[in-house]
DNA sequence: CGAAGATACCTCGGGTTCGATGTATAACGG
DNA sequence: CCGTTATACATCGAACCCGAGGTATCTTCG
C-alpha cells in the first residue's frame, strides 16, 4: 500500500522524500499515519529494486534533498500493480482507496474496468460480520447496538460504492464503444 | 486489532484456537484475512502476558485442542483497551469496527459514549483525501472519476456513521438520565 | 544572538505479520 | 483401504513497520 502510493505519486512528477511524505499523509494519513522510519526504508527498497532513481539537489530551504524519479521499470511496475492487484488491494478499503487514487494512471479503460469489476464481484458476494452458524445476521436481528452500527455503516458504504461502481463501469464501457 | 478480537471473543466464552480462528475470519476475514501463523503466536503472547490460560482437552473431532480462557487480568485488559483505545483504533475503519464489535463488553454507558464521542470528533474534523495546497478538494472539483469515487464513497460512509453515532449517543445518554 | 520550529534525511532495535512447511487425528467418499 | 478434506496446533525465516533517537540546515521571532 505504501509502495503503491510512492509509485503513484512519482508517476506524475519527481518529488523528494519530504514532499512525498506530505502527499502520503494527505492521502491516507488521517486514517493510517505513515512514520518516517517506514517511508525512507521503503524508498530505499524501491531504489534497490531499480524502480526509482535519486538525484541529490541542494536544498531549496534547508538540508540537501534527494529528488526521486521513477525509472521506466518503475512506471511499468506501477501499471502492473494497478492492473493486477493482490486480493488485499481489492478487499481492504484502505488499500482499495489507495489503488483508486492512482487508477487513472492505467490508461486503458478496459483494464480499469476489469479492476472495478473485481471490486464489484467482491462487494456483491453476501458477507456479514456476524453469523448465526453459517447464516449471516441482519442488523435487525442483533441486540447489540454497536454491532448493529457496524452493519448499518457497512451497508451504507456498500450501497454507495455499488452505485458508483455501476455508473463508472457504464461510462468506461461507453468509451470503449 | 487481532489481540482485541481474541480478547473480545474469549470474554464471552472460552474457546479453542481453531474455533477462535473461524470467529475472527467471520468478523474481519473477508476484508483482512488472518493467517494461522499470526494467530497462534498472538495467543502465545497473550498467554505469556498472563491475559489468558490454556487447558488441553482431548479433541472432540480430531487432534487435542487447547481451550483458552481469559484470566481476570485478561478481562480487565479488554475493558481497558475498549475504554482507552489508541488513535489507530479510532481512525482506521478496520480497527474501529473491531472495537465496536466488542464495545458492549464495556458495561458503563458513559464509558461507551466517551469512545463514540472520540470517533465523532474525528469524523467531524474536515478532512479530504486530495488537496490543492492546504484546501481540501470536493468531489466536483476533480477530473479523475476514480478519485471522485473515493470521495463520494467516503462521504456516504461518513454521513451514515455520523447519523448512527448521534442516534446512539442520544440513547446512551437517555440511559444515563 | 539564541531558541524554536520547519525542512530534510537516516539508523537501530524490538516487535508483528505472513507464507511455507510440518505434524497428528478423524471422517468421508469411492 | 486409500486419498482428500477438515480438525488442530506449531515453527521458521524473511519482510515489514514503528518509536526513539540522531544529524544537519535554514528561517523566524523575541
XYZ file of C-alpha atoms (C1' of nucleotides) in Angstrom:
414
model
C 0.000 0.000 0.000
C 2.818 2.370 0.901
C 4.871 1.364 -2.113
C 1.843 1.808 -4.341
C 1.385 5.341 -3.039
C 5.053 6.180 -3.608
C 4.983 4.858 -7.152
C 1.658 6.552 -7.775
C 2.754 9.999 -6.689
C 6.085 9.790 -8.504
C 4.335 8.700 -11.687
C 3.086 12.261 -12.112
C 6.243 14.123 -11.214
C 9.608 13.651 -9.472
C 9.453 14.551 -5.794
C 11.817 14.423 -2.879
C 11.097 12.375 0.223
C 9.829 15.141 2.398
C 7.185 16.354 -0.045
C 6.276 12.785 -0.868
C 5.682 12.246 2.800
C 3.250 15.133 2.972
C 1.402 13.869 -0.080
C 1.015 10.451 1.502
C -0.055 11.995 4.794
C -2.775 13.922 2.954
C -3.959 10.797 1.156
C -4.066 8.277 3.977
C -2.550 9.995 6.995
C -5.772 10.882 8.782
C -6.691 7.191 8.816
C -3.329 5.484 8.978
C -0.326 7.757 9.507
C 2.956 6.684 7.987
C 6.120 7.054 10.052
C 9.313 8.491 8.557
C 11.075 5.344 9.617
C 8.711 3.424 7.370
C 8.833 5.761 4.390
C 12.589 6.155 3.994
C 13.355 2.429 4.100
C 10.541 1.892 1.592
C 12.137 4.410 -0.750
C 15.418 2.568 -0.386
C 13.757 -0.724 -1.201
C 12.258 0.668 -4.360
C 15.551 2.243 -5.347
C 17.394 -1.011 -4.759
C 14.816 -2.772 -6.911
C 15.577 -0.327 -9.712
C 12.113 1.226 -9.686
C 13.275 4.725 -8.871
C 16.439 6.807 -9.070
C 17.553 9.587 -6.792
C 19.422 12.774 -7.564
C 20.851 14.922 -4.794
C 19.979 18.576 -5.073
C 20.991 21.433 -2.798
C 18.011 22.000 -0.544
C 15.876 24.936 -1.579
C 15.038 25.725 2.025
C 17.264 23.653 4.250
C 19.314 20.459 4.053
C 20.117 18.893 0.664
C 17.356 16.736 -0.660
C 17.023 13.644 -2.793
C 14.778 14.102 -5.775
C 13.173 10.789 -6.661
C 12.280 9.881 -10.218
C 10.589 6.718 -11.434
C 12.626 4.646 -13.846
C 10.951 3.040 -16.823
C 10.775 -0.207 -14.800
C 9.150 1.768 -12.001
C 6.494 3.077 -14.356
C 5.848 -0.406 -15.675
C 5.713 -1.775 -12.148
C 3.063 0.732 -11.110
C 0.915 -0.146 -14.111
C 1.407 -3.822 -13.339
C 0.352 -3.361 -9.712
C -2.684 -1.341 -10.753
C -3.771 -3.767 -13.459
C -3.197 -6.898 -11.406
C -3.652 -6.026 -7.733
C -3.444 -8.561 -4.925
C -6.579 -9.680 -3.149
C -5.860 -7.385 -0.179
C -5.956 -4.381 -2.502
C -9.457 -5.416 -3.584
C -10.946 -6.265 -0.209
C -9.356 -3.839 2.248
C -10.831 -0.379 1.925
C -7.567 1.347 2.849
C -5.678 -0.464 0.154
C -8.532 -0.138 -2.307
C -8.763 3.619 -1.891
C -5.039 3.954 -2.451
C -5.381 1.939 -5.611
C -8.322 4.049 -6.794
C -6.325 7.212 -6.177
C -3.911 6.148 -8.910
C -6.048 4.005 -11.191
C -6.155 6.799 -13.762
C -2.504 6.014 -14.491
C -3.705 2.869 -16.167
C -4.623 4.420 -19.471
C -6.631 1.556 -20.912
C -10.320 1.924 -19.934
C -10.850 -1.812 -20.361
C -8.091 -2.547 -17.841
C -9.547 -0.002 -15.428
C -12.973 -1.581 -15.820
C -11.542 -5.029 -15.148
C -10.196 -3.828 -11.807
C -13.508 -2.220 -10.877
C -15.303 -5.439 -11.751
C -13.132 -7.360 -9.302
C -14.221 -4.975 -6.551
C -17.811 -5.264 -7.732
C -17.676 -9.052 -7.523
C -16.253 -8.812 -4.017
C -18.987 -6.448 -2.849
C -21.739 -8.499 -4.442
C -20.979 -11.696 -2.629
C -23.104 -11.825 0.506
C -20.988 -11.229 3.582
C -21.731 -10.137 7.097
C -19.585 -9.509 10.107
C -21.741 -11.587 12.393
C -23.146 -15.044 11.887
C -25.510 -17.486 13.469
C -23.606 -20.582 12.434
C -23.340 -20.057 8.682
C -26.279 -17.712 8.307
C -25.298 -14.029 8.066
C -27.192 -11.918 10.566
C -29.083 -8.772 9.564
C -28.816 -5.592 11.624
C -32.353 -6.025 12.920
C -31.548 -9.412 14.399
C -28.855 -8.033 16.674
C -29.469 -6.838 20.208
C -26.113 -5.122 20.442
C -26.465 -1.512 19.236
C -22.752 -1.303 18.394
C -22.782 -4.362 16.186
C -25.958 -3.025 14.601
C -23.959 0.123 13.854
C -21.193 -1.827 12.187
C -23.720 -3.442 9.861
C -25.613 -0.240 9.145
C -22.474 1.672 8.273
C -21.055 -1.141 6.199
C -24.329 -1.463 4.298
C -24.455 2.281 3.590
C -20.883 2.201 2.302
C -21.595 -0.822 0.211
C -24.701 0.714 -1.368
C -22.880 3.934 -2.231
C -19.937 2.090 -3.671
C -22.046 -0.326 -5.697
C -23.940 2.582 -7.252
C -20.703 4.370 -8.063
C -19.094 1.224 -9.460
C -22.031 0.545 -11.784
C -22.129 4.146 -13.001
C -18.420 4.270 -13.594
C -18.323 0.907 -15.302
C -21.105 2.041 -17.618
C -19.227 5.149 -18.650
C -15.967 3.236 -19.075
C -17.740 0.814 -21.359
C -19.317 3.702 -23.274
C -15.785 4.943 -24.007
C -14.840 1.519 -25.344
C -17.703 1.503 -27.855
C -6.581 -5.333 16.338
C -6.009 -9.087 16.353
C -5.381 -9.154 20.085
C -8.517 -7.112 20.676
C -10.547 -9.633 18.699
C -9.069 -12.549 20.644
C -9.800 -10.915 23.988
C -13.237 -9.865 22.779
C -14.347 -13.309 21.693
C -12.940 -15.023 24.769
C -14.710 -12.519 27.017
C -17.986 -14.252 26.215
C -16.859 -17.829 26.448
C -13.718 -19.993 26.468
C -12.806 -21.201 23.013
C -10.006 -23.162 21.471
C -7.748 -21.714 18.794
C -9.398 -23.311 15.829
C -12.893 -22.035 16.620
C -11.467 -18.669 17.582
C -9.871 -18.536 14.181
C -13.203 -19.091 12.456
C -14.838 -16.406 14.582
C -12.148 -13.924 13.612
C -12.393 -14.942 9.970
C -16.137 -14.240 10.064
C -15.600 -10.858 11.695
C -12.795 -9.435 9.600
C -11.671 -12.222 7.298
C -13.454 -11.069 4.168
C -11.588 -7.773 4.371
C -8.319 -8.738 6.004
C -7.722 -12.474 6.434
C -5.642 -13.579 9.391
C -3.044 -16.297 8.876
C -2.666 -19.161 11.319
C 0.942 -18.184 11.735
C -0.244 -14.834 13.047
C -2.985 -16.123 15.315
C -1.111 -18.804 17.205
C 1.856 -16.604 18.142
C -0.620 -13.923 19.209
C -2.310 -16.401 21.524
C 1.086 -17.265 22.962
C 1.870 -13.600 23.537
C -1.363 -13.099 25.427
C -0.794 -16.246 27.438
C 2.752 -15.170 28.304
C 1.368 -11.795 29.388
C -0.976 -13.599 31.776
C -4.119 -12.481 29.961
C -5.327 -15.964 29.128
C -4.832 -19.524 30.292
C -4.973 -22.698 28.266
C -6.237 -26.158 29.172
C -5.545 -29.131 26.942
C -8.599 -31.211 26.139
C -8.856 -34.349 24.027
C -10.125 -33.192 20.637
C -13.811 -33.790 20.128
C -13.297 -34.380 16.423
C -9.584 -34.707 15.816
C -6.320 -33.702 17.447
C -6.260 -32.495 21.061
C -7.129 -28.851 21.457
C -6.243 -26.022 23.764
C -9.207 -24.371 25.363
C -8.417 -20.732 26.045
C -9.913 -18.862 28.966
C -9.424 -15.209 29.857
C -7.864 -14.599 33.250
C -9.135 -11.801 35.442
C -6.235 -9.654 34.148
C -7.316 -10.532 30.630
C -10.841 -9.350 31.315
C -9.531 -6.125 32.821
C -7.175 -5.642 29.885
C -10.020 -5.931 27.365
C -12.065 -3.354 29.239
C -9.017 -1.106 29.407
C -8.393 -1.394 25.671
C -12.044 -0.709 24.918
C -12.287 2.267 27.249
C -8.995 3.821 26.237
C -8.230 2.855 22.650
C -5.222 4.065 20.702
C -5.655 6.624 17.965
C -5.423 3.939 15.264
C -8.453 2.224 16.752
C -10.393 5.451 16.349
C -9.294 6.475 12.868
C -8.846 3.223 10.974
C -12.165 1.704 9.993
C -10.901 -1.857 10.286
C -9.710 -1.295 13.827
C -12.754 0.768 14.701
C -15.179 -1.914 13.555
C -13.338 -4.498 15.614
C -13.600 -2.247 18.619
C -17.331 -1.665 18.005
C -17.893 -5.387 17.765
C -16.901 -5.721 21.417
C -17.808 -2.348 22.883
C -20.835 -3.879 24.609
C -18.381 -5.569 26.982
C -17.796 -2.170 28.490
C -20.815 -2.130 30.737
C -20.795 1.552 31.642
C -22.884 3.516 29.088
C -20.943 6.694 29.910
C -17.662 4.989 29.023
C -19.184 3.642 25.814
C -20.421 7.121 24.940
C -16.993 8.607 25.566
C -15.495 6.241 22.996
C -18.191 7.060 20.454
C -17.569 10.749 21.011
C -13.902 10.303 20.132
C -14.925 8.785 16.824
C -17.482 11.574 16.340
C -14.821 14.226 16.888
C -12.567 12.501 14.385
C -15.289 12.341 11.732
C -16.339 15.934 12.301
C -12.978 17.466 11.592
C -12.834 18.395 7.928
C -10.572 16.023 6.011
C -10.227 15.091 2.410
C -8.002 12.688 0.575
C -6.959 15.241 -2.008
C -5.794 18.787 -1.564
C -4.955 21.841 -3.576
C -2.195 23.051 -1.293
C -4.000 23.138 2.048
C -7.513 23.408 0.698
C -9.453 20.125 0.696
C -10.915 19.356 -2.719
C -14.561 18.465 -3.210
C -15.590 15.599 -5.479
C -16.931 18.010 -8.089
C -13.562 19.695 -8.430
C -11.825 16.526 -9.519
C -11.458 15.394 -13.120
C -10.405 11.913 -12.167
C -13.519 9.715 -11.891
C -11.729 7.285 -9.566
C -10.699 9.925 -7.097
C -14.233 11.308 -7.308
C -15.378 7.829 -6.363
C -13.127 7.742 -3.316
C -14.631 10.994 -2.084
C -18.218 10.005 -2.830
C -17.911 6.691 -1.046
C -16.094 8.215 1.915
C -18.738 10.931 2.217
C -21.564 8.390 2.119
C -19.880 6.334 4.829
C -19.254 9.387 6.905
C -22.871 10.574 6.653
C -24.219 7.174 7.640
C -21.838 6.844 10.534
C -22.448 10.356 11.840
C -26.187 9.733 11.848
C -25.723 6.461 13.673
C -23.271 7.950 16.167
C -25.657 10.794 17.062
C -28.602 8.420 17.440
C -26.665 6.003 19.554
C -25.139 8.710 21.709
C -28.601 10.113 22.337
C -29.930 6.769 23.508
C -26.858 6.115 25.656
C -27.361 9.469 27.330
C -31.057 8.690 27.827
C -29.989 5.617 29.802
C -27.747 7.733 31.999
C -30.562 10.073 32.995
C 22.168 36.351 19.069
C 19.862 32.490 20.658
C 15.876 29.468 20.963
C 12.351 27.364 18.441
C 10.486 25.342 14.562
C 10.362 23.755 9.924
C 12.963 21.331 6.436
C 15.363 17.047 5.179
C 17.240 12.650 5.859
C 18.841 8.464 8.378
C 19.705 4.175 11.714
C 18.715 0.909 15.214
C 16.144 -2.381 17.853
C 12.051 -4.598 19.018
C 8.013 -6.313 17.602
C 4.454 -8.049 14.242
C 2.931 -10.438 10.136
C 2.998 -13.776 6.603
C 3.992 -17.704 3.531
C 5.783 -22.105 3.587
C 6.080 -26.154 5.833
C 5.410 -29.741 9.290
C 2.833 -32.973 12.483
C -1.166 -35.523 14.009
C -6.001 -37.397 14.048
C -10.552 -38.343 12.289
C -14.293 -38.511 8.814
C -15.935 -39.460 4.234
C -16.355 -40.830 -0.407
C -15.128 -44.031 -3.962
C -8.430 -49.133 2.070
C -6.733 -45.074 0.342
C -6.780 -40.268 -0.984
C -8.920 -35.986 0.286
C -10.728 -32.875 3.409
C -11.365 -30.971 7.927
C -9.697 -30.530 12.515
C -5.952 -28.740 15.463
C -1.628 -26.787 16.530
C 3.158 -25.263 15.725
C 7.834 -23.336 13.880
C 10.928 -20.829 10.872
C 12.778 -17.122 8.136
C 12.058 -13.084 5.529
C 9.902 -8.957 5.314
C 7.811 -5.089 7.163
C 6.566 -1.440 10.490
C 7.164 1.723 14.215
C 9.046 4.542 18.098
C 13.011 6.576 19.669
C 16.730 8.863 18.680
C 20.268 11.260 15.770
C 22.287 14.769 12.248
C 22.244 18.988 9.757
C 20.498 23.438 7.624
C 17.746 27.492 7.355
C 14.117 30.913 8.919
C 11.637 33.464 12.252
C 10.719 35.709 16.387
C 11.936 37.875 20.509
